[in-house]
Amino acid sequence: MRSRSTDAVARGTPSRDFFAELGVRPIINAAGTYTKFGGMLTHPEVVAAIAAASDRYARLEDVHLAVGARIAALLECEAALVTSGSAGALTLGTAACLTGEDPERIQRLPDLAGLKSEVVIQRAHRFLYDHAVRACGVRLVEVDTHDELERAITAQTAMLLFLNKAAPSGRIPAAEFVAIGKRRGVPTLNDAAADVPPVDNLFTYTRMGFDLVVFSGGKGLGGPQSAGLLLGRRDLIAAARLNTAPYSDTLGRGLKVSKEEVIGMMVAVERYLRRDHDADWQTWEAAVSVLRSALEPLPNVQAERFIPAIANQVPHLRVRWRADPGEPMASVATKLRDGDPSIEVVPAPSEEGTLEIASWTLRPGEAEIVARRLREILARRGTGVPR
Ligand SMILES: *Cc1c(COP(=O)(O)O)cnc(C)c1O
């Protein structure tokens, strides 16, 4: 006997609720474009492009070359490659600096015998995703100052790595970093994964002279969640492409991007460039206002709008106790997660003892729900909650 849901499965009805079927609880993502919370929703225009591109076969190499050329023209850079996210772009960018277009070197990676083996990075720029660079077998050499960077560059140096969002905490500014790379003949890579908006950033860093620049497709761009962009010098982009699928004997073969995702990423870039960014901004401001005005009447709670100086540069809300702290904000976050609907907020707030809420991953109507839940939890403070 066939159950009704089996019939629905067989028909592939659009109303099929995968999350309910799987017993996976959907969440309200008030945290931001974190991969673990689903990143940014893929824009419907991108989903439609993926569906349309699914219907025909094409040579993946042809798709990569044509889309790369289109994206490079749109973003006014020499060349572009659609990658498996920013992490994939970091690996392929590094691989490109190590191998160039030499087939023997490409096949040999991550065996670096006879190749350069070091990447130099400012100590303040070390980050979790530099693992994607180290995946090529290179050693990271840490420096603090301009002079140390000059001294660290040797015949072994394959690349200079810059983390855009760490620019304010490092001692060597981006333009100076690029100039050193140029003068010493070492390629520079800037990871700007989460740094759109503003839209200008898609142009700024290639124009500044970075040889390679990385952006995530599934963050501000609203592209396929597992896609990204590697932009930059024609020879390095060609080398990066040769280090991944469809070429099987490569380090990056596991970083495959399908023709659907490559085309979806192109459409995401097109869409983003013609988007009304002011209207987006107003939507995010409105969400923050809803939250702030719901919390303001609570006498012990301070709710402050802020915009990160760099990376995820959109309106957020920071919530803290004014004085006489109630339950720790970490336990407030747990209650939001355990409640119904389940709500995720910024997992590691920039300031201890605060809760941070991102506006741009909220779907219509969700700011109101988050505001209501937060009010309920914060107004109940002191009622038997262990500190
Ligand atoms: C998010 C992020 C990444 C990883 O991006 P994916 O597109 O998920 O691979 C890499 N670097 C930085 C700085 C990031 O913020």
Coordinates of C-alpha atoms and ligand atoms in Angstrom, one line a residue:
M1 CA 0.0 0.0 0.0
R2 CA 1.3 3.4 -0.9
S3 CA 1.0 6.1 1.6
R4 CA 0.0 9.6 0.6
S5 CA 3.6 10.9 1.2
T6 CA 5.1 8.1 -1.0
D7 CA 2.9 9.4 -3.8
A8 CA 4.0 12.9 -3.2
V9 CA 7.6 11.7 -3.3
A10 CA 7.0 9.8 -6.6
R11 CA 5.4 12.9 -8.2
G12 CA 8.1 15.2 -6.9
T13 CA 5.5 17.6 -5.8
P14 CA 6.8 21.1 -5.2
S15 CA 5.1 21.1 -1.8
R16 CA 7.3 18.4 -0.5
D17 CA 8.7 19.5 2.9
F18 CA 12.1 18.0 3.1
F19 CA 12.9 19.3 6.5
A20 CA 9.7 17.9 8.1
E21 CA 10.2 14.6 6.2
L22 CA 13.8 14.3 7.5
G23 CA 13.0 15.4 11.0
V24 CA 15.4 18.3 10.6
R25 CA 14.2 21.5 12.3
P26 CA 14.5 24.6 10.1
I27 CA 15.9 27.6 11.9
I28 CA 15.6 31.4 11.7
N29 CA 19.1 32.5 10.8
A30 CA 19.7 35.7 12.7
A31 CA 23.4 34.9 12.8
G32 CA 24.6 35.8 9.3
T33 CA 26.1 33.9 6.4
Y34 CA 27.6 31.0 8.3
T35 CA 27.9 27.8 6.4
K36 CA 26.7 25.8 9.4
F37 CA 23.4 27.8 9.3
G38 CA 22.9 27.5 5.5
G39 CA 24.9 30.5 4.5
M40 CA 22.8 33.0 2.5
L41 CA 19.7 31.8 0.8
T42 CA 20.3 31.2 -2.9
H43 CA 18.5 33.9 -4.9
P44 CA 15.5 32.5 -6.9
E45 CA 17.0 33.9 -10.1
V46 CA 20.1 31.8 -9.4
V47 CA 18.0 28.7 -8.6
A48 CA 16.2 29.2 -11.9
A49 CA 19.6 29.4 -13.7
I50 CA 20.8 26.2 -12.0
A51 CA 17.6 24.4 -13.1
A52 CA 17.9 25.8 -16.7
A53 CA 21.5 24.7 -17.0
S54 CA 20.8 21.2 -15.7
D55 CA 18.9 20.3 -18.8
R56 CA 21.8 20.0 -21.3
Y57 CA 25.3 18.4 -21.3
A58 CA 28.2 20.6 -22.1
R59 CA 32.0 20.3 -21.7
L60 CA 32.8 21.6 -18.2
E61 CA 36.0 23.1 -19.6
D62 CA 34.1 25.2 -22.1
V63 CA 31.6 26.3 -19.4
H64 CA 34.5 27.3 -17.1
L65 CA 36.3 29.3 -19.8
A66 CA 33.2 31.1 -21.1
V67 CA 31.8 31.9 -17.7
G68 CA 35.2 33.0 -16.4
A69 CA 35.6 35.4 -19.3
R70 CA 32.1 36.8 -18.7
I71 CA 32.7 37.3 -15.0
A72 CA 36.1 38.9 -15.7
A73 CA 34.4 41.4 -18.1
L74 CA 31.7 42.2 -15.5
L75 CA 34.2 42.7 -12.7
E76 CA 36.8 44.4 -14.9
C77 CA 39.6 42.1 -14.0
E78 CA 41.9 40.0 -16.2
A79 CA 40.4 36.6 -15.5
A80 CA 38.1 34.7 -13.2
L81 CA 37.3 31.2 -12.1
V82 CA 34.3 29.9 -10.3
T83 CA 35.5 27.8 -7.4
S84 CA 34.0 25.6 -4.6
G85 CA 33.6 28.6 -2.3
S86 CA 36.3 30.8 -0.9
A87 CA 38.0 27.9 0.8
G88 CA 38.3 26.2 -2.6
A89 CA 39.6 29.4 -4.1
L90 CA 42.3 29.6 -1.5
T91 CA 43.5 26.1 -2.3
L92 CA 43.4 26.6 -6.0
G93 CA 45.0 30.1 -5.9
T94 CA 47.9 28.6 -3.8
A95 CA 48.2 25.6 -6.1
A96 CA 48.4 28.0 -9.1
C97 CA 51.3 29.9 -7.5
L98 CA 53.1 26.6 -6.9
T99 CA 52.6 24.9 -10.2
G100 CA 51.9 27.4 -12.9
E101 CA 50.6 25.6 -15.9
D102 CA 53.2 22.8 -15.7
P103 CA 51.5 19.5 -16.0
E104 CA 54.2 17.6 -14.2
R105 CA 54.0 19.9 -11.2
I106 CA 50.2 19.8 -11.2
Q107 CA 50.2 16.0 -11.0
R108 CA 52.8 16.0 -8.3
L109 CA 51.1 18.4 -5.8
P110 CA 51.1 18.3 -2.7
D111 CA 54.6 16.9 -3.1
L112 CA 56.7 20.1 -3.1
A113 CA 60.1 18.5 -3.9
G114 CA 61.9 21.0 -6.1
L115 CA 59.0 23.6 -5.8
K116 CA 58.6 26.6 -3.6
S117 CA 57.2 25.7 -0.2
E118 CA 56.4 28.8 1.8
V119 CA 53.6 31.3 2.0
V120 CA 54.2 34.5 4.0
I121 CA 51.4 36.0 6.1
Q122 CA 51.1 38.7 8.8
R123 CA 50.7 37.1 12.2
A124 CA 47.5 39.1 12.8
H125 CA 46.1 37.7 9.6
R126 CA 46.3 34.0 10.6
F127 CA 42.8 32.6 10.3
L128 CA 40.9 29.3 10.4
Y129 CA 40.6 29.1 6.6
D130 CA 44.4 29.3 6.1
H131 CA 44.1 25.5 6.4
A132 CA 42.9 25.7 2.8
V133 CA 46.2 27.2 1.8
R134 CA 48.2 24.8 3.9
A135 CA 46.3 21.9 2.2
C136 CA 48.8 22.4 -0.7
G137 CA 51.6 21.3 1.6
V138 CA 53.1 24.8 2.1
R139 CA 54.4 26.2 5.4
L140 CA 53.1 29.5 6.6
V141 CA 55.8 32.0 7.6
E142 CA 54.5 34.6 10.0
V143 CA 55.7 38.2 10.1
D144 CA 54.6 41.4 11.8
T145 CA 56.4 44.3 10.2
H146 CA 57.3 45.6 6.7
D147 CA 61.0 44.8 7.4
E148 CA 60.2 41.3 8.6
L149 CA 58.1 40.7 5.4
E150 CA 61.0 41.8 3.2
R151 CA 63.4 39.5 5.1
A152 CA 61.0 36.6 5.0
I153 CA 60.7 36.6 1.2
T154 CA 63.2 34.1 -0.2
A155 CA 63.6 31.8 -3.2
Q156 CA 61.2 29.5 -1.3
T157 CA 58.3 32.0 -1.2
A158 CA 55.4 31.0 -3.4
M159 CA 52.8 33.6 -2.4
L160 CA 52.0 36.4 0.0
L161 CA 48.6 35.9 1.8
F162 CA 46.4 38.8 3.0
L163 CA 43.2 38.5 5.0
N164 CA 41.1 41.5 4.0
K165 CA 39.1 41.7 7.2
A166 CA 42.2 41.6 9.3
A167 CA 43.6 44.7 7.5
P168 CA 42.9 47.0 10.5
S169 CA 44.8 44.6 12.9
G170 CA 47.9 44.0 10.8
R171 CA 50.8 46.5 10.6
I172 CA 51.2 46.3 6.8
P173 CA 48.3 47.9 4.8
A174 CA 46.9 46.3 1.7
A175 CA 48.5 48.7 -0.8
E176 CA 51.9 48.4 0.8
F177 CA 51.6 44.6 0.9
V178 CA 50.8 44.6 -2.9
A179 CA 53.7 46.9 -3.6
I180 CA 56.2 44.6 -1.8
G181 CA 54.8 41.6 -3.7
K182 CA 55.2 43.4 -7.0
R183 CA 58.7 44.6 -6.3
R184 CA 59.9 41.2 -5.1
G185 CA 58.0 39.3 -7.9
V186 CA 55.9 37.2 -5.6
P187 CA 52.1 36.9 -6.2
T188 CA 49.7 38.3 -3.6
L189 CA 46.4 36.8 -2.7
N190 CA 43.6 38.7 -0.8
D191 CA 40.9 36.7 0.9
A192 CA 37.8 39.1 0.9
A193 CA 35.3 36.2 1.2
A194 CA 32.7 38.0 3.3
D195 CA 33.4 41.5 2.1
V196 CA 30.5 42.3 -0.2
P197 CA 28.6 44.6 0.3
P198 CA 29.8 47.1 -0.6
V199 CA 29.6 46.2 -4.2
D200 CA 32.7 48.2 -5.0
N201 CA 34.9 45.7 -3.2
L202 CA 34.4 43.3 -6.2
F203 CA 36.6 45.8 -8.1
T204 CA 38.7 47.4 -5.5
Y205 CA 41.3 44.7 -4.7
T206 CA 42.1 43.5 -8.2
R207 CA 42.4 47.2 -9.2
M208 CA 44.7 47.7 -6.2
G209 CA 47.0 45.1 -7.8
F210 CA 46.4 41.9 -5.8
D211 CA 47.3 39.1 -8.2
L212 CA 44.5 36.9 -6.8
V213 CA 41.3 37.9 -4.9
V214 CA 38.8 35.6 -3.3
F215 CA 35.0 36.1 -2.7
S216 CA 32.4 33.6 -1.4
G217 CA 29.5 33.0 -3.8
G218 CA 27.1 32.0 -1.0
K219 CA 27.4 35.0 1.2
G220 CA 26.5 38.5 0.2
L221 CA 26.3 37.6 -3.5
G222 CA 23.4 35.2 -2.9
G223 CA 24.9 32.7 -5.3
P224 CA 25.2 28.9 -5.0
Q225 CA 26.1 28.1 -1.4
S226 CA 29.1 26.0 -2.3
A227 CA 30.5 28.3 -5.0
G228 CA 33.0 31.2 -4.9
L229 CA 35.1 33.4 -7.1
L230 CA 38.9 33.5 -7.7
L231 CA 39.7 36.7 -9.6
G232 CA 43.0 38.0 -10.9
R233 CA 46.0 37.5 -13.2
R234 CA 45.3 35.6 -16.4
D235 CA 48.2 33.2 -16.1
L236 CA 47.4 32.3 -12.4
I237 CA 43.7 31.9 -13.1
A238 CA 44.6 29.5 -16.0
A239 CA 46.9 27.6 -13.6
A240 CA 44.2 27.5 -10.9
R241 CA 41.7 26.0 -13.4
L242 CA 44.2 23.3 -14.4
N243 CA 44.4 22.2 -10.7
T244 CA 40.8 21.1 -10.4
A245 CA 38.0 19.2 -12.2
P246 CA 37.5 18.1 -14.9
Y247 CA 41.2 17.2 -14.7
S248 CA 41.3 14.1 -12.5
D249 CA 45.0 13.8 -11.5
T250 CA 44.9 17.1 -9.6
L251 CA 45.0 18.3 -6.0
G252 CA 41.8 20.2 -6.5
R253 CA 39.8 17.4 -8.2
G254 CA 37.7 17.2 -5.0
L255 CA 36.9 20.9 -5.3
K256 CA 34.6 20.2 -8.3
V257 CA 32.0 22.8 -9.3
S258 CA 29.2 21.6 -11.6
K259 CA 28.3 23.4 -14.8
E260 CA 25.0 24.3 -13.1
E261 CA 26.8 26.0 -10.2
V262 CA 29.3 27.7 -12.5
I263 CA 26.4 29.2 -14.5
G264 CA 24.5 29.9 -11.2
M265 CA 27.5 31.9 -10.0
M266 CA 27.6 33.9 -13.1
V267 CA 24.0 34.8 -12.8
A268 CA 24.5 35.7 -9.1
V269 CA 27.2 38.2 -10.2
E270 CA 25.1 39.7 -12.9
R271 CA 22.1 40.0 -10.6
Y272 CA 24.2 41.5 -7.8
L273 CA 25.7 44.2 -10.1
R274 CA 22.3 45.4 -11.2
R275 CA 20.7 45.1 -7.8
D276 CA 19.2 48.1 -5.9
H277 CA 21.7 48.1 -3.1
D278 CA 20.0 51.0 -1.3
A279 CA 16.7 49.1 -1.2
D280 CA 18.5 46.1 0.3
W281 CA 20.0 48.4 2.9
Q282 CA 16.6 49.8 3.8
T283 CA 15.2 46.3 4.3
W284 CA 18.1 45.4 6.7
E285 CA 17.7 48.7 8.5
A286 CA 14.0 48.0 8.9
A287 CA 14.7 44.6 10.5
V288 CA 17.1 46.2 13.0
S289 CA 14.5 48.9 13.8
V290 CA 11.9 46.3 14.5
L291 CA 14.2 44.5 16.9
R292 CA 15.5 47.6 18.6
S293 CA 12.1 49.1 19.2
A294 CA 10.9 45.8 20.7
L295 CA 13.8 45.8 23.2
E296 CA 14.1 49.4 24.0
P297 CA 11.2 49.5 26.5
L298 CA 12.9 46.9 28.7
P299 CA 14.6 49.0 31.3
N300 CA 17.7 46.8 31.8
V301 CA 18.4 46.1 28.2
Q302 CA 20.5 48.1 25.8
A303 CA 20.0 47.5 22.1
E304 CA 22.5 49.2 19.8
R305 CA 22.7 49.2 16.0
F306 CA 26.1 48.6 14.6
I307 CA 27.8 47.9 11.3
P308 CA 31.0 45.9 11.2
A309 CA 33.9 48.1 9.9
I310 CA 34.9 45.4 7.5
A311 CA 33.4 42.0 6.4
N312 CA 29.6 41.4 6.8
Q313 CA 29.3 45.2 6.5
V314 CA 25.5 45.4 7.0
P315 CA 23.3 46.6 9.9
H316 CA 23.4 44.4 13.0
L317 CA 22.0 44.7 16.5
R318 CA 24.1 44.3 19.6
V319 CA 22.1 43.5 22.8
R320 CA 23.5 43.8 26.3
W321 CA 22.4 44.3 29.9
R322 CA 22.6 47.9 31.0
A323 CA 23.6 47.1 34.6
D324 CA 22.8 44.4 37.0
P325 CA 23.3 41.6 34.5
G326 CA 20.6 39.1 34.2
E327 CA 21.3 35.6 32.9
P328 CA 24.4 35.3 30.7
M329 CA 23.8 36.2 27.1
A330 CA 25.2 32.8 26.1
S331 CA 22.2 31.2 28.0
V332 CA 19.8 33.6 26.2
A333 CA 21.3 32.3 22.9
T334 CA 20.7 28.7 24.1
K335 CA 17.0 29.6 24.8
L336 CA 16.6 31.1 21.4
R337 CA 18.1 28.0 19.9
D338 CA 15.9 25.6 21.9
G339 CA 12.7 27.6 21.5
D340 CA 10.1 27.4 18.8
P341 CA 10.9 28.4 16.2
S342 CA 14.6 27.8 16.7
I343 CA 16.7 30.9 16.3
E344 CA 20.5 31.2 15.8
V345 CA 22.3 34.4 16.6
V346 CA 26.0 35.3 16.0
P347 CA 27.9 32.3 17.5
A348 CA 30.9 34.3 18.6
P349 CA 29.9 37.9 19.3
S350 CA 32.7 40.5 18.8
E351 CA 32.2 41.7 22.4
E352 CA 31.9 39.4 25.4
G353 CA 28.6 39.5 27.3
T354 CA 26.6 40.6 24.3
L355 CA 24.3 39.0 21.8
E356 CA 24.6 40.0 18.1
I357 CA 21.9 39.7 15.5
A358 CA 22.4 40.0 11.8
S359 CA 19.7 41.5 9.6
W360 CA 20.5 40.3 6.1
T361 CA 19.8 36.6 6.5
L362 CA 16.3 37.2 8.0
R363 CA 13.4 36.3 5.8
P364 CA 10.4 38.6 5.6
G365 CA 8.5 38.6 8.9
E366 CA 11.3 36.9 10.9
A367 CA 12.6 40.1 12.5
E368 CA 9.2 40.3 14.3
I369 CA 9.5 36.7 15.5
V370 CA 13.1 37.2 16.8
A371 CA 12.0 40.4 18.5
R372 CA 9.1 38.7 20.3
R373 CA 11.2 35.8 21.4
L374 CA 14.0 38.0 22.7
R375 CA 11.5 40.2 24.6
E376 CA 10.0 37.2 26.2
I377 CA 13.3 35.8 27.3
L378 CA 14.9 39.1 28.4
A379 CA 11.8 40.4 30.3
R380 CA 11.7 37.2 32.3
R381 CA 15.2 37.8 33.7
G382 CA 15.7 37.0 37.4
T383 CA 12.8 34.7 37.7
G384 CA 14.6 31.7 39.0
V385 CA 17.1 31.5 36.3
P386 CA 20.5 30.4 37.7
R387 CA 23.2 32.9 36.9
Ligands
LIG1 C1 33.5 32.4 4.9 C2 35.0 32.6 4.7 C3 35.7 31.6 4.0 C4 35.1 30.3 3.5 O1 34.2 30.6 2.5 P1 33.4 29.5 1.7 O2 32.8 30.2 0.6 O3 32.3 29.0 2.7 O4 34.3 28.4 1.3 C5 37.1 31.9 3.8 N1 37.6 33.0 4.3 C6 36.9 33.9 5.0 C7 37.6 35.2 5.4 C8 35.6 33.8 5.2 O5 34.9 34.7 5.8

